[in-house]
mmCIF file of C-alpha atoms in Angstrom:
data_model
loop_
_atom_site.group_PDB
_atom_site.id
_atom_site.type_symbol
_atom_site.label_atom_id
_atom_site.label_comp_id
_atom_site.label_asym_id
_atom_site.label_seq_id
_atom_site.Cartn_x
_atom_site.Cartn_y
_atom_site.Cartn_z
ATOM 1 C CA MET A 1 60.486 96.553 265.468
ATOM 2 C CA LYS A 2 62.208 94.680 262.688
ATOM 3 C CA THR A 3 61.589 91.173 261.420
ATOM 4 C CA LEU A 4 63.819 88.211 260.764
ATOM 5 C CA ASN A 5 63.057 88.768 257.097
ATOM 6 C CA ASN A 6 64.476 92.323 257.351
ATOM 7 C CA LEU A 7 67.614 90.772 258.791
ATOM 8 C CA ARG A 8 67.757 88.151 256.026
ATOM 9 C CA GLU A 9 67.448 90.857 253.352
ATOM 10 C CA TYR A 10 70.185 92.945 254.969
ATOM 11 C CA ALA A 11 72.543 89.972 255.046
ATOM 12 C CA LYS A 12 71.783 89.174 251.396
ATOM 13 C CA ALA A 13 72.499 92.787 250.435
ATOM 14 C CA LYS A 14 75.889 92.451 252.145
ATOM 15 C CA GLU A 15 76.513 89.308 250.039
ATOM 16 C CA MET A 16 76.687 87.032 253.051
ATOM 17 C CA ASN A 17 76.773 83.295 252.274
ATOM 18 C CA ALA A 18 73.241 81.822 252.088
ATOM 19 C CA SER A 19 73.973 78.976 254.517
ATOM 20 C CA ASP A 20 75.478 81.444 257.005
ATOM 21 C CA ILE A 21 72.380 83.627 256.703
ATOM 22 C CA GLU A 22 70.063 80.738 257.537
ATOM 23 C CA ARG A 23 72.264 79.664 260.454
ATOM 24 C CA LEU A 24 72.172 83.224 261.759
ATOM 25 C CA ILE A 25 68.382 83.462 261.396
ATOM 26 C CA ASP A 26 67.993 80.169 263.275
ATOM 27 C CA GLU A 27 70.111 81.505 266.153
ATOM 28 C CA VAL A 28 68.385 84.879 266.559
ATOM 29 C CA GLU A 29 65.797 85.023 269.321
ATOM 30 C CA SER A 30 62.539 86.585 268.183
ATOM 31 C CA ASP A 31 59.158 87.082 269.800
ATOM 32 C CA GLY A 32 57.786 83.912 268.192
ATOM 33 C CA ASN A 33 56.247 85.852 265.310
ATOM 34 C CA GLY A 34 59.559 86.747 263.716
ATOM 35 C CA TYR A 35 59.892 90.195 265.283
ATOM 36 C CA ILE A 36 63.094 91.449 266.898
ATOM 37 C CA THR A 37 63.847 94.751 268.593
ATOM 38 C CA ASP A 38 65.613 97.519 266.710
ATOM 39 C CA GLU A 39 68.505 97.219 269.156
ATOM 40 C CA VAL A 40 68.994 93.508 268.407
ATOM 41 C CA TYR A 41 68.646 94.183 264.672
ATOM 42 C CA ASN A 42 71.268 96.949 264.786
ATOM 43 C CA ASP A 43 73.673 94.810 266.828
ATOM 44 C CA ILE A 44 73.383 91.912 264.387
ATOM 45 C CA CYS A 45 73.766 94.205 261.368
ATOM 46 C CA TYR A 46 76.932 95.593 262.934
ATOM 47 C CA GLY A 47 78.243 92.034 263.273
ATOM 48 C CA ILE A 48 77.360 91.291 259.657
ATOM 49 C CA ASP A 49 79.177 94.455 258.580
ATOM 50 C CA CYS A 50 82.267 93.425 260.539
ATOM 51 C CA GLU A 51 82.289 89.934 259.023
ATOM 52 C CA THR A 52 81.638 90.966 255.432
ATOM 53 C CA GLU A 53 84.149 93.823 255.429
ATOM 54 C CA ASN A 54 86.976 91.547 256.600
ATOM 55 C CA ILE A 55 86.687 89.186 253.650
#
């Protein structure tokens, strides 16, 4: 299991815009304690990679 904070740190490392990071975090469904499955984490990281590499 990963956390929303893990996701936030990954997005920051990819130099994603801070407002986009917070919007993304707000949209991600977690278990209520900030935990997400590894599958969801990996899918979102893939999306971040796609967005940040096309800039």
